[in-house]
Short mmCIF file of N, CA and C and ligand atoms in Angstrom, two decimals:
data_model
loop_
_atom_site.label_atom_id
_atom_site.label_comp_id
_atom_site.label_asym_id
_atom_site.label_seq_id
_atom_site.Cartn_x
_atom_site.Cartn_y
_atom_site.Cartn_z
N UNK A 1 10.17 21.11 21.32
CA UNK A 1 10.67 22.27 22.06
C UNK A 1 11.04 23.42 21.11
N UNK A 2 11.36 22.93 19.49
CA UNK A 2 11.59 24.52 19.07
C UNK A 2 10.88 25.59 19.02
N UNK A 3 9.47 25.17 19.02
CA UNK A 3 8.97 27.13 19.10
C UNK A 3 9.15 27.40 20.37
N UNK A 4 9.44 26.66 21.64
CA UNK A 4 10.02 27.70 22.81
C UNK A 4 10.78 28.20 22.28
N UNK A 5 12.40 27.21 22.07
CA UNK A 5 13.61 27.68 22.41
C UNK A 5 13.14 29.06 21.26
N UNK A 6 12.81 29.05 20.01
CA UNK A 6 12.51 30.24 19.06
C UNK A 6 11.85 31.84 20.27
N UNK A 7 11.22 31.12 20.48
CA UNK A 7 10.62 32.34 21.28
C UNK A 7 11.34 33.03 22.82
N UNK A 8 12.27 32.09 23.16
CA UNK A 8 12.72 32.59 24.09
C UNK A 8 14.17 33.13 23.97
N UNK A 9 14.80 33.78 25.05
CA UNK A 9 16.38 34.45 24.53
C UNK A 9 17.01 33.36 24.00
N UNK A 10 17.17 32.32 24.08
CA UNK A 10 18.81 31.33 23.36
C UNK A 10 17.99 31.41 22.24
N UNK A 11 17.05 31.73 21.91
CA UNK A 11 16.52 31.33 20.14
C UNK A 11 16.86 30.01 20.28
N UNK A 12 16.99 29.05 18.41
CA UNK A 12 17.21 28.06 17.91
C UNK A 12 17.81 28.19 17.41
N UNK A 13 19.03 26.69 17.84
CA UNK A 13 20.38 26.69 17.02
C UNK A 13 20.49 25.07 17.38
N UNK A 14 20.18 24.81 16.39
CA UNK A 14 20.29 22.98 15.97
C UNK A 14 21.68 22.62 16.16
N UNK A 15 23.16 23.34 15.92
CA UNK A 15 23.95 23.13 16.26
C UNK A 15 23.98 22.88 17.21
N UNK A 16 24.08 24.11 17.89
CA UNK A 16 24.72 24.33 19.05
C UNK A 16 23.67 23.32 20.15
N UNK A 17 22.75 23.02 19.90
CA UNK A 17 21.83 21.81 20.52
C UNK A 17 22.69 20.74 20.43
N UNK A 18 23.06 19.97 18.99
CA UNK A 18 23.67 18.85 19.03
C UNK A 18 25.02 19.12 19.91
N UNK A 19 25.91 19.97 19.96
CA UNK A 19 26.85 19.38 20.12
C UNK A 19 26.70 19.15 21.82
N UNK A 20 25.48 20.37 22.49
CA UNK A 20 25.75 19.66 23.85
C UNK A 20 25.19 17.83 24.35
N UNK A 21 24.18 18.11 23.28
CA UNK A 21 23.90 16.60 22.87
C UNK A 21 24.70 15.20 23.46
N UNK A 22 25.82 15.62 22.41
CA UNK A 22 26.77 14.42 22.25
C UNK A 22 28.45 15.33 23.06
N UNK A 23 28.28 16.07 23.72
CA UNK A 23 29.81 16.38 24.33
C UNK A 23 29.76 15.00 25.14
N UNK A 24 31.34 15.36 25.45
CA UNK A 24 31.79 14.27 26.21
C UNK A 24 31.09 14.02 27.23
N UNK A 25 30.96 15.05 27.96
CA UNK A 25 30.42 15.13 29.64
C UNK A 25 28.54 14.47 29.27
N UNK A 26 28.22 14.36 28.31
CA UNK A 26 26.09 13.98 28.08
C UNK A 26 26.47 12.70 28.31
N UNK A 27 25.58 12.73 29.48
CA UNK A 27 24.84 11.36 29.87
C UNK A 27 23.28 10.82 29.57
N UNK A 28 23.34 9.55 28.80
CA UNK A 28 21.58 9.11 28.83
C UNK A 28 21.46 8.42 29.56
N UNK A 29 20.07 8.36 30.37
CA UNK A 29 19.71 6.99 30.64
C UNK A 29 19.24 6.26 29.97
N UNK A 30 19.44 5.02 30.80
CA UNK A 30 19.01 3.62 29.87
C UNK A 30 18.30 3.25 29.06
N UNK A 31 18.33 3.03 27.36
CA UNK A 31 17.20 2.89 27.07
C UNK A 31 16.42 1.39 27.32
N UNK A 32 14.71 1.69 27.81
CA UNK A 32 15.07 0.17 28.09
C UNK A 32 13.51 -0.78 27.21
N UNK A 33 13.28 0.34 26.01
CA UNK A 33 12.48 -1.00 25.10
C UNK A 33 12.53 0.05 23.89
N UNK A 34 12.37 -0.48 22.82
CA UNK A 34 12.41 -0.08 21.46
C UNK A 34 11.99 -0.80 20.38
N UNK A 35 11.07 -0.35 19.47
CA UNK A 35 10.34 -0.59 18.26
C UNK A 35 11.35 0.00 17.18
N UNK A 36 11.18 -1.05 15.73
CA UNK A 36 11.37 -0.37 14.35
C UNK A 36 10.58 -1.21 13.78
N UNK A 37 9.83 -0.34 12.84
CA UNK A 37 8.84 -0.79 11.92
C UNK A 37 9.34 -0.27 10.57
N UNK A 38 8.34 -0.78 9.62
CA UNK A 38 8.37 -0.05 8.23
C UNK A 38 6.79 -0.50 7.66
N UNK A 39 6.71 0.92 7.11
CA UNK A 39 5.39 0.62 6.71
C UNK A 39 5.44 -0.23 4.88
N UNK A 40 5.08 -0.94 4.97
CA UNK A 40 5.11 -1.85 3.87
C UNK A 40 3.87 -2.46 2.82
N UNK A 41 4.06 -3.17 1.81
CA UNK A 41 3.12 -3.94 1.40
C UNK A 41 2.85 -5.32 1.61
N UNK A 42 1.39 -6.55 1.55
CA UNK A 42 1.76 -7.54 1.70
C UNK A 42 0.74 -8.23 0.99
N UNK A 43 0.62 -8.89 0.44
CA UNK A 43 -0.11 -9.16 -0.27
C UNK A 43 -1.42 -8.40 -0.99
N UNK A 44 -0.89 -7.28 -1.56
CA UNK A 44 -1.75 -6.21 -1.64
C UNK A 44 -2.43 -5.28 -0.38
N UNK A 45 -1.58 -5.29 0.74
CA UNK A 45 -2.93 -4.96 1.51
C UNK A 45 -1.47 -3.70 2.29
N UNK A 46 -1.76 -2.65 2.93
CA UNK A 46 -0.87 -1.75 3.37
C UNK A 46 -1.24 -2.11 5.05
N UNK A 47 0.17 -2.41 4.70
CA UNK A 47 0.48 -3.01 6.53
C UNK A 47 1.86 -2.01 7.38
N UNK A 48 1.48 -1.65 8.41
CA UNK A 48 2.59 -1.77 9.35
C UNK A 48 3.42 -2.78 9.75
N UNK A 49 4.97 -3.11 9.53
CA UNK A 49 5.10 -4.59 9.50
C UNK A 49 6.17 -4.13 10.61
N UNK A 50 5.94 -4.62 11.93
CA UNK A 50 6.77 -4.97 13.35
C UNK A 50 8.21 -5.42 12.89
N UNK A 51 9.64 -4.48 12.82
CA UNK A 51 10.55 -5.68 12.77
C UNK A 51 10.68 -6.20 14.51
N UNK A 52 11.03 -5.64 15.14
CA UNK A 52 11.45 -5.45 16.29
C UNK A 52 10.97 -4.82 17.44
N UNK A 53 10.93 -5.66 18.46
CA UNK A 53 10.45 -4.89 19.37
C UNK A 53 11.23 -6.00 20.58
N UNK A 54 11.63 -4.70 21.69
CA UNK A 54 12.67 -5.41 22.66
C UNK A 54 12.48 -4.81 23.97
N UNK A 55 12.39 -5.59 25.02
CA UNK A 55 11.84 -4.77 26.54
C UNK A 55 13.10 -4.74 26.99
N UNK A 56 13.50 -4.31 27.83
CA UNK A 56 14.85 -4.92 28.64
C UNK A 56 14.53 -5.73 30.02
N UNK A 57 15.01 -7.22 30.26
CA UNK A 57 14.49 -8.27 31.08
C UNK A 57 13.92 -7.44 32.29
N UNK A 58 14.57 -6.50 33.11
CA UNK A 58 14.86 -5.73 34.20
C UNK A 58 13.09 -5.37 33.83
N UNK A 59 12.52 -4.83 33.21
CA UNK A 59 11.41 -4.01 33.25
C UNK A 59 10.56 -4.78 32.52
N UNK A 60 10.57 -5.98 31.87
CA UNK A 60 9.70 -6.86 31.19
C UNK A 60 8.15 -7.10 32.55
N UNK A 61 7.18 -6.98 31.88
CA UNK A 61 6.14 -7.60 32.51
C UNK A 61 5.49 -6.46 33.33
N UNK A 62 6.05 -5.37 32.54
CA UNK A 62 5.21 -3.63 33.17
C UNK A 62 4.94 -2.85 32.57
N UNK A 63 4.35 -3.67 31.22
CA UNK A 63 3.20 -3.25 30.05
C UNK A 63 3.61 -2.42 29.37
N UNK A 64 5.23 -2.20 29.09
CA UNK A 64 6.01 -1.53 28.45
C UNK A 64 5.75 -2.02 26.72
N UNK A 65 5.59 -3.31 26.50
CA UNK A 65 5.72 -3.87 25.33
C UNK A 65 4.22 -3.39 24.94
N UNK A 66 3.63 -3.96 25.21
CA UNK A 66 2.12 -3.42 25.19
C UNK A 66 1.88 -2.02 24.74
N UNK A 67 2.24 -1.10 25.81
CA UNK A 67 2.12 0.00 24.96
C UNK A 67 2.99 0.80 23.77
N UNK A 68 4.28 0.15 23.72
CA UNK A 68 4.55 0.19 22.49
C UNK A 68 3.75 -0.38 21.57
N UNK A 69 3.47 -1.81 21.46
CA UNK A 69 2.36 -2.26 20.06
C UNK A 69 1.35 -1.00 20.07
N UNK A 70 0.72 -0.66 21.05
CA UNK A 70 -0.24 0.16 20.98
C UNK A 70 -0.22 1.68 20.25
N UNK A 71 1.42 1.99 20.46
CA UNK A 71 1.66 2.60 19.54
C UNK A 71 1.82 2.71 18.21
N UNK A 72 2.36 1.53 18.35
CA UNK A 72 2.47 1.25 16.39
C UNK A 72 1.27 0.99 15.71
N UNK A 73 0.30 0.33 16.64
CA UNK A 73 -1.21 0.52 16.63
C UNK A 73 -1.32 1.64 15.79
N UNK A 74 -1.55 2.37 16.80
CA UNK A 74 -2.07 3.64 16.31
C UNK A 74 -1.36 4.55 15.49
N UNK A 75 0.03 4.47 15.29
CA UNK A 75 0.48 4.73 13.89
C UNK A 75 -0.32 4.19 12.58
N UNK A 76 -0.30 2.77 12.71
CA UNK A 76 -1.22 2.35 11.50
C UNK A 76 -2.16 2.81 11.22
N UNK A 77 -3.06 3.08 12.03
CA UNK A 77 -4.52 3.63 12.30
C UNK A 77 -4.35 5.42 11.50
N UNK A 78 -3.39 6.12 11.81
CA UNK A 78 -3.42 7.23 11.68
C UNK A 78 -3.07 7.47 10.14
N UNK A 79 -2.28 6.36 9.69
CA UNK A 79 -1.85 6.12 8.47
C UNK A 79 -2.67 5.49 7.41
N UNK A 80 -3.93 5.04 8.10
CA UNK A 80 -4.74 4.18 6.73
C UNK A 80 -4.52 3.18 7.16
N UNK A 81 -3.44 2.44 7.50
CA UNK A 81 -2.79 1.01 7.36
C UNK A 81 -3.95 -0.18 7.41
N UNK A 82 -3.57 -1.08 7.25
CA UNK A 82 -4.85 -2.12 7.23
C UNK A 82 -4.60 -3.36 8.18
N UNK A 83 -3.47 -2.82 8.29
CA UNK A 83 -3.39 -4.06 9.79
C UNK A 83 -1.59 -4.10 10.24
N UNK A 84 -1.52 -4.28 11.41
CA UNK A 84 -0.22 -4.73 11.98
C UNK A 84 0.01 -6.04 11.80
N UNK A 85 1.79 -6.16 11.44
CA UNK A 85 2.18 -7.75 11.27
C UNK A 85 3.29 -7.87 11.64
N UNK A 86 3.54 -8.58 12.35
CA UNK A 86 5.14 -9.20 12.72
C UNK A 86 5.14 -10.57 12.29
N UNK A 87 6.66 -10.83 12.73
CA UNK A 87 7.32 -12.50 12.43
C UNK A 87 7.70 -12.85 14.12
N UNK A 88 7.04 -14.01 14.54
CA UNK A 88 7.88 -14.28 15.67
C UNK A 88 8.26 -15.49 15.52
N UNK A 89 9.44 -16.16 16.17
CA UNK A 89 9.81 -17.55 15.88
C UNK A 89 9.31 -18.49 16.90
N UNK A 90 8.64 -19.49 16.53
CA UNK A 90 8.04 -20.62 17.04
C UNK A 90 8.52 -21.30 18.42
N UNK A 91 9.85 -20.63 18.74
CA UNK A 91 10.47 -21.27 20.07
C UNK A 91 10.02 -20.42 21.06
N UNK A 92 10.11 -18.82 20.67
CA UNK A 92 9.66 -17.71 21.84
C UNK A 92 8.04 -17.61 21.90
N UNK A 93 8.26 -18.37 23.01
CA UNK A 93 6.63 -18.80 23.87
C UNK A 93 6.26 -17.56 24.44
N UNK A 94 7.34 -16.94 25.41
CA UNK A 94 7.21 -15.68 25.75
C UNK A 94 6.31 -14.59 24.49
N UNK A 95 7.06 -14.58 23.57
CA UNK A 95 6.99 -13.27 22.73
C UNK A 95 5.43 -13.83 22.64
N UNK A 96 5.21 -14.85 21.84
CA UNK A 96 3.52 -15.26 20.94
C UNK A 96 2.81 -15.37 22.28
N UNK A 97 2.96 -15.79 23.16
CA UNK A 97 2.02 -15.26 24.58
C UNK A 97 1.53 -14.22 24.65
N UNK A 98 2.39 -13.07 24.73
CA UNK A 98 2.61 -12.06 24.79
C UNK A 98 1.75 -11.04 23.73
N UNK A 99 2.12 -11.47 22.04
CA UNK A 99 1.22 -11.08 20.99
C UNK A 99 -0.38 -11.51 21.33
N UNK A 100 -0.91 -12.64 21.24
CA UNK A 100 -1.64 -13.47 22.00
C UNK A 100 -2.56 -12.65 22.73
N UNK A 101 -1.79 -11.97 23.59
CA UNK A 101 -2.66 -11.29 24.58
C UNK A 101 -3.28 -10.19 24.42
N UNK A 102 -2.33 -9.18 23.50
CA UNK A 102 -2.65 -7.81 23.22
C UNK A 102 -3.29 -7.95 21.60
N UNK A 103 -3.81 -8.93 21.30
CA UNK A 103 -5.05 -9.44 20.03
C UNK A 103 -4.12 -9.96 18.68
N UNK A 104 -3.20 -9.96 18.82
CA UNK A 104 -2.49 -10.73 17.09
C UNK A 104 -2.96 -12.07 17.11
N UNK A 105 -3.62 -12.59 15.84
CA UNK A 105 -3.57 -13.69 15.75
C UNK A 105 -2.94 -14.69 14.45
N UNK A 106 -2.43 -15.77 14.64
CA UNK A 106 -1.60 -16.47 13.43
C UNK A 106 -2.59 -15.85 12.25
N UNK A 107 -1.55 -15.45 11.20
CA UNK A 107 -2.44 -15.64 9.66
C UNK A 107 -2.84 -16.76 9.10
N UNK A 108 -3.76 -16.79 8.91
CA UNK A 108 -4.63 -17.93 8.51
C UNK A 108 -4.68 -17.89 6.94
N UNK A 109 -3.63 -17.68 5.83
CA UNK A 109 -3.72 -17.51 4.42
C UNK A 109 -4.02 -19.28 3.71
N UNK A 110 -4.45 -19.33 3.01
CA UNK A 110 -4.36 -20.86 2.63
C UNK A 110 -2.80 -21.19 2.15
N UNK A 111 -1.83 -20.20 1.53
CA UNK A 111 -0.85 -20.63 0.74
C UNK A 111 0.17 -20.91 2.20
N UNK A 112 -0.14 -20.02 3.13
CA UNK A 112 0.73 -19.88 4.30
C UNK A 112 0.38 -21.37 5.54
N UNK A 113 -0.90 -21.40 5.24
CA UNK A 113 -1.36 -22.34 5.91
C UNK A 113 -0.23 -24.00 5.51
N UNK A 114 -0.45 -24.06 4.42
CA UNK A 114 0.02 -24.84 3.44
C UNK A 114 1.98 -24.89 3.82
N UNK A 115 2.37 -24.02 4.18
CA UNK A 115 3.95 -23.97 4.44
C UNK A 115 4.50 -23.73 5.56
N UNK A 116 3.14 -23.64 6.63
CA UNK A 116 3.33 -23.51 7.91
C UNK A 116 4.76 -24.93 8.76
N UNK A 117 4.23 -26.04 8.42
CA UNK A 117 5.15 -26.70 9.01
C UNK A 117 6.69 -26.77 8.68
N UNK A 118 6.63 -26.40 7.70
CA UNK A 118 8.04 -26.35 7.10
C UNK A 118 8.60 -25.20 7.65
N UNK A 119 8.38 -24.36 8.71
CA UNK A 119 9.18 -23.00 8.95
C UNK A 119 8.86 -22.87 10.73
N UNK A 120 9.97 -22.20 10.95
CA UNK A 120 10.01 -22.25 12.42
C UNK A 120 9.51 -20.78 13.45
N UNK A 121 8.88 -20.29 12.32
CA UNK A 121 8.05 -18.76 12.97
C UNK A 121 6.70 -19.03 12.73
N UNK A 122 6.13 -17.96 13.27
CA UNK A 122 4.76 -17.45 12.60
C UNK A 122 4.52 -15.85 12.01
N UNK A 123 3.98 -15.95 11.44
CA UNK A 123 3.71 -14.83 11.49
C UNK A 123 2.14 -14.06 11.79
N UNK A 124 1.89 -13.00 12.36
CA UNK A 124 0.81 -12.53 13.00
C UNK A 124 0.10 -11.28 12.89
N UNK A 125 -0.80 -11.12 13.21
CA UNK A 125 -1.29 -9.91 12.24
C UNK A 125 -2.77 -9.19 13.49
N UNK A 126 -2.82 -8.20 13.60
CA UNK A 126 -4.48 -7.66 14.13
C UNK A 126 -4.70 -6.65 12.98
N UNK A 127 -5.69 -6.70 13.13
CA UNK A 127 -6.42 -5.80 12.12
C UNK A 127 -7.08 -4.45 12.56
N UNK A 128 -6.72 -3.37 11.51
CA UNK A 128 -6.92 -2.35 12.31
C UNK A 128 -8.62 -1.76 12.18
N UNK A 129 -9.08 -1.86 13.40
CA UNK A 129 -10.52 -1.43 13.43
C UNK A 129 -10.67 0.32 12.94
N UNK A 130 -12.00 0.52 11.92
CA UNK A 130 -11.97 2.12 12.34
C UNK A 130 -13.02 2.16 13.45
N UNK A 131 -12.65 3.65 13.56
CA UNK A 131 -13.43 3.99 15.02
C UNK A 131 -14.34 5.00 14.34
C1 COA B 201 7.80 -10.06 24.33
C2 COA B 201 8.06 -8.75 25.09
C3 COA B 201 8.30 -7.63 24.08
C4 COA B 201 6.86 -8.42 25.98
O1 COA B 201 7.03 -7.14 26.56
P1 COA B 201 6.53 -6.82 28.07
O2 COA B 201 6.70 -5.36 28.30
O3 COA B 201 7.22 -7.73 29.01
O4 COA B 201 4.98 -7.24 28.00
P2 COA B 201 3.75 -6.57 28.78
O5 COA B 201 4.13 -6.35 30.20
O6 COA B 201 3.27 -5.38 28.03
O7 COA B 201 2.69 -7.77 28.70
C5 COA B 201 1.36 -7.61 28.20
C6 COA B 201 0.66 -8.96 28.34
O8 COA B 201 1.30 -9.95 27.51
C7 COA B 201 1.27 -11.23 28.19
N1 COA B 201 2.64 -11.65 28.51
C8 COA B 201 3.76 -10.89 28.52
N2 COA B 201 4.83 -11.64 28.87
C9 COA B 201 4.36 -12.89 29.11
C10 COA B 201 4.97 -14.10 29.52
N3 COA B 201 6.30 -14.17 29.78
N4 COA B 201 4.20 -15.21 29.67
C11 COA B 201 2.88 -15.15 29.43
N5 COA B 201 2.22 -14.01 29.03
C12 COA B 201 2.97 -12.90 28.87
C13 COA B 201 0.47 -11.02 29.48
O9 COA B 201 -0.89 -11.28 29.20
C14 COA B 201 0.71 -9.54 29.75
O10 COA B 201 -0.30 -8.94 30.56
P3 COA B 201 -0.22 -9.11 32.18
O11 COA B 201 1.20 -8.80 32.59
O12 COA B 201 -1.23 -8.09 32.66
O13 COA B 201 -0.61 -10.53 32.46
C15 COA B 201 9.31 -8.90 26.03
O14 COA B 201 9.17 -10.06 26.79
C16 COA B 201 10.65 -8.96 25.29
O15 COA B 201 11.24 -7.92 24.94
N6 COA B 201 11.16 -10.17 25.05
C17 COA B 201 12.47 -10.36 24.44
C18 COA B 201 12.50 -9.90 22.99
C19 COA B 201 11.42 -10.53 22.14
O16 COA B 201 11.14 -11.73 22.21
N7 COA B 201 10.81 -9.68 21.29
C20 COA B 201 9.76 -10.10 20.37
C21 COA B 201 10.37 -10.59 19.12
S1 COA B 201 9.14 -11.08 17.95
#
């Protein structure tokens, strides 16, 4: 919105934005899913690495999660990246269903392969196609 507000009479004033922001009387609505990533390294290779990603139960299962990955997707994509990766833990059937569906699949490394039973996640990865 700043080259409106610039172009129009209130101009731009980052202040005076925040504070109606956060006065007492600002109300948000709910937030109800959210991503944090960091773009990282991993075995030499430049990855987008998923920490988090959270639907809220109320709205789960209305492709909210989905198109978030799809976003971080395409962050990677826009970035070079060489593939998306998260950690999910081995009990949430939900979540790896879920990855599963929208194309992550377990990493298949030999060293990882090798230490798989000893740990109670996976970790997962798609690879980013160019177009
Ligand atoms: C995992 C999670 C992010 C999925 O988000 P969502 O918005 O509910 O998922 P979507 O609606 O985009 O689902 C896309 C596809 O994933 C699959 N899927 C999603 N939830 C599923 C479930 N409970 N069981 C089986 N498949 C599932 C389906 O194929 C679905 O497509 P469909 O609904 O057309 O069949 C959400 O359940 C969540 O926040 N869970 C709690 C937090 C969590 O576990 N985060 C991940 C940590 S690694």
């Amino acid at each position: 919105m700043r080259q409106m507000y610039t172009k129009s009479s209130m101009g731009w004033d980052p202040p005076s934005k925040k504070r109606e922001l956060f006065h007492l009387n600002s109300r948000f609505p709910p937030i109800v899913a959210y991503s944090m990533f960091r773009f990282d390294v991993e075995d030499g290779e430049c990855v987008l690495y998923c920490y988090e990603l959270q639907v809220s139960r109320l709205v789960q299962r209305g492709g909210i999660g989905k198109t978030l990955m799809e976003c971080l997707y395409n962050i990677a994509r826009r970035w070079s990246m060489q593939k998306v990766m998260l950690t999910v833990f081995k009990q949430n059937q939900t979540a790896f269903l879920f990855y599963r569906a929208i194309g992550f699949n377990v990493e298949s490394d030999e060293e990882w392969v090798d230490e798989e039973e000893d740990v109670d996640y996976w970790i997962m990865s798609k690879n980013i196609t160019i177009v």
